[in-house]
Coordinates of C-alpha atoms in Angstrom, one line a residue:
X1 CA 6.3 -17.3 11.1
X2 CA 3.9 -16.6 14.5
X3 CA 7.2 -14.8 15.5
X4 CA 7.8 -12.5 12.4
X5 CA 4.0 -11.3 12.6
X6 CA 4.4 -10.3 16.1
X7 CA 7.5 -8.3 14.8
X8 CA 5.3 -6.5 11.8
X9 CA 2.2 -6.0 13.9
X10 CA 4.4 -4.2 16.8
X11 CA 6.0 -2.0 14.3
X12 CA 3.2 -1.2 12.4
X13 CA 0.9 -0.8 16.0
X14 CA 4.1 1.6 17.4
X15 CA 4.3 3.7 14.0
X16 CA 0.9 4.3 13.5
X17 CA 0.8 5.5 16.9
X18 CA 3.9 8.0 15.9
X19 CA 1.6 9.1 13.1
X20 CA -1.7 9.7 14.6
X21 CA -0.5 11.4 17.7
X22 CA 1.1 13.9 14.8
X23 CA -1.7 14.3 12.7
X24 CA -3.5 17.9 12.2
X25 CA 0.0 19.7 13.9
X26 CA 2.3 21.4 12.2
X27 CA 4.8 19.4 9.9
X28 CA 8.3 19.2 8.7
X29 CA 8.5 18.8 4.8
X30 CA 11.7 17.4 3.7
X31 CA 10.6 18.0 -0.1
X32 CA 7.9 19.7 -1.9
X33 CA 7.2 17.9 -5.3
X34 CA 4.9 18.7 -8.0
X35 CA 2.3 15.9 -7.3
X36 CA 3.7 14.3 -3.9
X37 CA 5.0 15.8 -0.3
X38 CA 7.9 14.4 1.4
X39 CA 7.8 14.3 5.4
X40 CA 10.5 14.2 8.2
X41 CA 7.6 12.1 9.7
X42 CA 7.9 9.4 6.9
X43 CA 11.6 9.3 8.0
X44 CA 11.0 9.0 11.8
X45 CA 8.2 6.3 11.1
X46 CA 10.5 4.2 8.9
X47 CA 13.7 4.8 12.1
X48 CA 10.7 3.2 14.1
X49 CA 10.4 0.4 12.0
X50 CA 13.9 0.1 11.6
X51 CA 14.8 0.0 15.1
X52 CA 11.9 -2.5 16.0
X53 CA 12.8 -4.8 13.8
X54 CA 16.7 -4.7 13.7
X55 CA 15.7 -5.0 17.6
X56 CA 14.6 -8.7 17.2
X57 CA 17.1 -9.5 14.2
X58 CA 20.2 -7.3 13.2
X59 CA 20.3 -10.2 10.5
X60 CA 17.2 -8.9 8.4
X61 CA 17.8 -6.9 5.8
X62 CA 15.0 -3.7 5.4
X63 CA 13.9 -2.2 2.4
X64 CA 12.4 0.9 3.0
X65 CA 11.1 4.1 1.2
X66 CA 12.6 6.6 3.0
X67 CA 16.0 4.8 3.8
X68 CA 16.8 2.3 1.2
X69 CA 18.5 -0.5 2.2
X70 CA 19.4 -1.5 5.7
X71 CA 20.2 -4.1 8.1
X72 CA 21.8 -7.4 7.8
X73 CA 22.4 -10.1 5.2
X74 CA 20.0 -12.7 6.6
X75 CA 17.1 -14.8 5.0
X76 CA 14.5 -12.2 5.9
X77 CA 14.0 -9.0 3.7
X78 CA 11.3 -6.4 4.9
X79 CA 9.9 -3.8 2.6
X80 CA 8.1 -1.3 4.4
X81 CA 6.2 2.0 3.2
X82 CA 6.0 4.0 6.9
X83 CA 3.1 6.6 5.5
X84 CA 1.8 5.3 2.9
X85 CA -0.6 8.2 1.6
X86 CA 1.6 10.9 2.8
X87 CA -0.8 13.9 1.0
X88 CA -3.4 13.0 2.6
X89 CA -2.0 12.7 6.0
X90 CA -0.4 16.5 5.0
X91 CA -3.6 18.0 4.2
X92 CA -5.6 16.2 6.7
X93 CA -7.9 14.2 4.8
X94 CA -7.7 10.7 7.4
X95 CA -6.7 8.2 5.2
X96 CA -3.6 6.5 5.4
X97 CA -2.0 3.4 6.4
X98 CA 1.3 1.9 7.5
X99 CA 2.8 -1.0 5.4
X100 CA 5.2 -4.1 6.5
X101 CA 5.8 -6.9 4.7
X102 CA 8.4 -9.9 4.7
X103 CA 9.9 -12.2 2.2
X104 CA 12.7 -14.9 1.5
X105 CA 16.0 -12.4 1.0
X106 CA 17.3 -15.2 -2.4
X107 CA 13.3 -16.8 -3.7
X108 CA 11.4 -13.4 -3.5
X109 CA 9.0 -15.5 -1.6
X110 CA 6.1 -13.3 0.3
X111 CA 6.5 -14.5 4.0
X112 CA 3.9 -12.2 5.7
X113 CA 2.0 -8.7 4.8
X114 CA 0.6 -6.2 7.4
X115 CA -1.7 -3.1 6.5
X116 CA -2.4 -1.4 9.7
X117 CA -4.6 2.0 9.7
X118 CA -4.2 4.2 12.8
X119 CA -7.0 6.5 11.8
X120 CA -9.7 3.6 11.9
X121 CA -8.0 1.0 13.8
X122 CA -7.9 -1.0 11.6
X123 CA -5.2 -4.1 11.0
X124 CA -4.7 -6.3 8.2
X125 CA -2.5 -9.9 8.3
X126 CA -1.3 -12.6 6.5
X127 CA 1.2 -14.7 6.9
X128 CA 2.2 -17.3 4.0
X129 CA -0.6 -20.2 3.2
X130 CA -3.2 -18.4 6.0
X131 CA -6.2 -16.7 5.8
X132 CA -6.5 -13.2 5.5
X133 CA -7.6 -11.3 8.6
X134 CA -9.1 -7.6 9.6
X135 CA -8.5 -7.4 13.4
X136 CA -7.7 -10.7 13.7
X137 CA -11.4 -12.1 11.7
X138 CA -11.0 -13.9 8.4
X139 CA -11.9 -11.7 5.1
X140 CA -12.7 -12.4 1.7
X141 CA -13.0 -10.4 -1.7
X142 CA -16.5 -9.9 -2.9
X143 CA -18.5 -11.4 -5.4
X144 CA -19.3 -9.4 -8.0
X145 CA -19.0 -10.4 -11.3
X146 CA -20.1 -7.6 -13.7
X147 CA -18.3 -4.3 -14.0
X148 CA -21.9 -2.9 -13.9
X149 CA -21.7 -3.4 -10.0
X150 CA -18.0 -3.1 -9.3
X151 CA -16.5 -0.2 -7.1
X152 CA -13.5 0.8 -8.7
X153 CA -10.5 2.7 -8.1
X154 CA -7.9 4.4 -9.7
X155 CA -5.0 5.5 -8.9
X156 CA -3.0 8.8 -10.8
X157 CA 0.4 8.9 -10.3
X158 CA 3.3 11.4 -10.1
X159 CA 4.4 12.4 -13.7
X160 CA 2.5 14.0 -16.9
X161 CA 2.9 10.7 -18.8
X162 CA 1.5 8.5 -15.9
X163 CA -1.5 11.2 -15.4
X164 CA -2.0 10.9 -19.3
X165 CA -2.3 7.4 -19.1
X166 CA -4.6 7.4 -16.0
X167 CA -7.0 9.3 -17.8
X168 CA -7.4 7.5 -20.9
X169 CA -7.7 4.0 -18.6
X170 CA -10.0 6.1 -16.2
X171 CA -12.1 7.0 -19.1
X172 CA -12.5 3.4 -20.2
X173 CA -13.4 2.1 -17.2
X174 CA -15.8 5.0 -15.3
X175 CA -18.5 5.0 -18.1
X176 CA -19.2 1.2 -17.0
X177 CA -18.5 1.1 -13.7
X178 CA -21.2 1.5 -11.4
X179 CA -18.5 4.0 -9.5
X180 CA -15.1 5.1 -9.2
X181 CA -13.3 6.3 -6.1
X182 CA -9.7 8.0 -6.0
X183 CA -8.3 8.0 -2.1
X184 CA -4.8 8.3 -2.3
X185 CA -3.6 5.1 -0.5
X186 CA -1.8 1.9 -2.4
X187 CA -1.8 0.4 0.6
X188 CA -5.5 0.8 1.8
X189 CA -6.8 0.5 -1.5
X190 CA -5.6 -3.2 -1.7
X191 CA -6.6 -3.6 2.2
X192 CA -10.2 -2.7 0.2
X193 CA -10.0 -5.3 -2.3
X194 CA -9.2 -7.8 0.2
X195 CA -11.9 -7.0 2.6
X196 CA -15.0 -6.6 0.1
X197 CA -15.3 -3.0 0.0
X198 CA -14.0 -2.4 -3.2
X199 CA -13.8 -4.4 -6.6
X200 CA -11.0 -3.6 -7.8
X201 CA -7.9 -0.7 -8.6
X202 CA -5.7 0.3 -11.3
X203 CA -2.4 2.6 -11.3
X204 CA 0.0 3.2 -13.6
X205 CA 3.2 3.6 -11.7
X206 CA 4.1 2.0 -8.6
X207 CA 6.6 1.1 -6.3
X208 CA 6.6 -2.3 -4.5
X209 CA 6.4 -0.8 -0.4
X210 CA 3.5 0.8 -1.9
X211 CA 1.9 -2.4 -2.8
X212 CA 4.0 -5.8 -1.4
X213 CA 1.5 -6.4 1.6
X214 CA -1.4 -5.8 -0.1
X215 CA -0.8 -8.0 -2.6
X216 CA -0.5 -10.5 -0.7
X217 CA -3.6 -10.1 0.8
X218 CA -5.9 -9.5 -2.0
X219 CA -4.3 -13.1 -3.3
X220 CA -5.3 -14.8 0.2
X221 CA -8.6 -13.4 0.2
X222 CA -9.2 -14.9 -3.5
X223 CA -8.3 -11.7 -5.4
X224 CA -6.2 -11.8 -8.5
X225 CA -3.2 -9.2 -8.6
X226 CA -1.1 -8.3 -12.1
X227 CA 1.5 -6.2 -12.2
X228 CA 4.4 -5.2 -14.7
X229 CA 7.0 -3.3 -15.5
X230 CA 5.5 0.4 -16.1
X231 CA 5.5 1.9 -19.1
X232 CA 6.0 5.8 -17.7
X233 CA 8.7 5.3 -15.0
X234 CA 11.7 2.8 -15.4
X235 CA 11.7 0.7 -12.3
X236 CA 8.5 1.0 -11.0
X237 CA 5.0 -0.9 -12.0
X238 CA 2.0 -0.9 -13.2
X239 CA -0.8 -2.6 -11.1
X240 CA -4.3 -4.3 -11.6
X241 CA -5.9 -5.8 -8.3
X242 CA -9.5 -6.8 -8.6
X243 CA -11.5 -9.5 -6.5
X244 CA -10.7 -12.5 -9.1
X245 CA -14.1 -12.0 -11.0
X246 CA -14.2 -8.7 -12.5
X247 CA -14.1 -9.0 -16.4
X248 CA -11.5 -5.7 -16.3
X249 CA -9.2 -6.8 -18.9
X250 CA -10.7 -5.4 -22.0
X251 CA -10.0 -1.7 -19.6
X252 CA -7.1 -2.6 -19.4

């Protein structure tokens, strides 16, 4: 396992390098949606990845956002999200992250997830029955117990019907809440969770290299994670993360 982190934690270290030394120049956009940006710099990260990984194990398999599937037919799967938070990093706003995680090709099992912020320098681990670390220090989720005190945030996704449904969720929740934040990373907002920062976060439609190392971690560090199948978007999720005490269910 020791040998599989030092793989995620050089990819993610060399990509986030890629994407800070790029960040504030002028970009390449491969496409131009109505509520999300696609970069040729997403697609060079992920080729990092790739490379690095296939590197150490042309058996691995690599399921990526930008590429789809790659690599071998081995044990070991990767999912990896190379930017995840590509607006921001398009208009500026310094926060984003790189995702890795691993798992068993045949159980699904989570082998290891790695959250690494090149902005903040900031790295995230765990590897299967270990303890959550932030550059390499053990984390936990926090404490609090009443939504009067939580820190919440929300994610709005990237169709009418997934903003629609947002809303009405945001509206439940903000009102008791003592407040709301909307940043624009899957990735970091989990990291959050994990850490202490925040209490908890809700989105409507997902994808799984948005979320697969995070969950992991806000699991190891005590949180409680619950996803299903979305409701606006065939084949992606919905997600609830909170730190394992937040009564959020009635919001839900």
């Amino acid at each position: 396992m020791s040998d599989l982190l030092t793989i995620a934690l050089d990819a993610a270290t060399q990509a986030g390098q890629l994407i800070k030394s790029n960040f504030g120049s002028d970009l390449t956009v491969n496409e131009m949606q109505r509520h999300d940006i696609k970069l040729e710099l997403d697609v060079r990260s992920q080729k990092l990845i790739t490379e690095i990984i296939l590197k150490n194990d042309p058996t691995h398999a690599i399921l990526g956002e930008e590429e789809g599937d790659l690599g071998g037919d081995g044990d070991v799967e990767w999912i990896v999200d190379p930017i995840d938070g590509t607006v921001n990093y398009y208009f500026n706003i310094p926060h984003f992250c790189v995702s890795i995680a691993a798992r068993h090709r045949e159980t699904k099992e989570m082998l290891l997830g790695v959250i690494h912020d090149p902005m903040q320098n900031e790295t995230w681990s765990v590897v299967k029955g270990g303890a959550p670390m932030l550059n390499g220090k053990p984390i936990s989720a926090s404490a609090r117990a009443a939504m009067a005190e939580a820190v919440v945030t929300v994610g709005f996704s990237k169709s009418k019907s997934a903003l629609d449904a947002g809303f009405e969720r945001y509206k439940r929740i903000a009102y008791d809440v003592r407040k709301t934040r909307m940043l624009g990373s899957a990735a970091l907002a989990l990291a959050y969770i994990a850490c202490g920062r925040l209490d908890a976060y809700v989105e409507e439609q997902i994808s799984l290299w948005d979320i697969a190392a995070g969950v992991m971690l806000v699991e190891a560090a005590g949180g409680k994670v619950t996803t299903a199948p979305s409701t606006v978007k065939p084949g992606t999720m919905f997600i609830c993360a909170t730190n394992g005490k937040l009564p959020i269910e009635p919001y839900l």
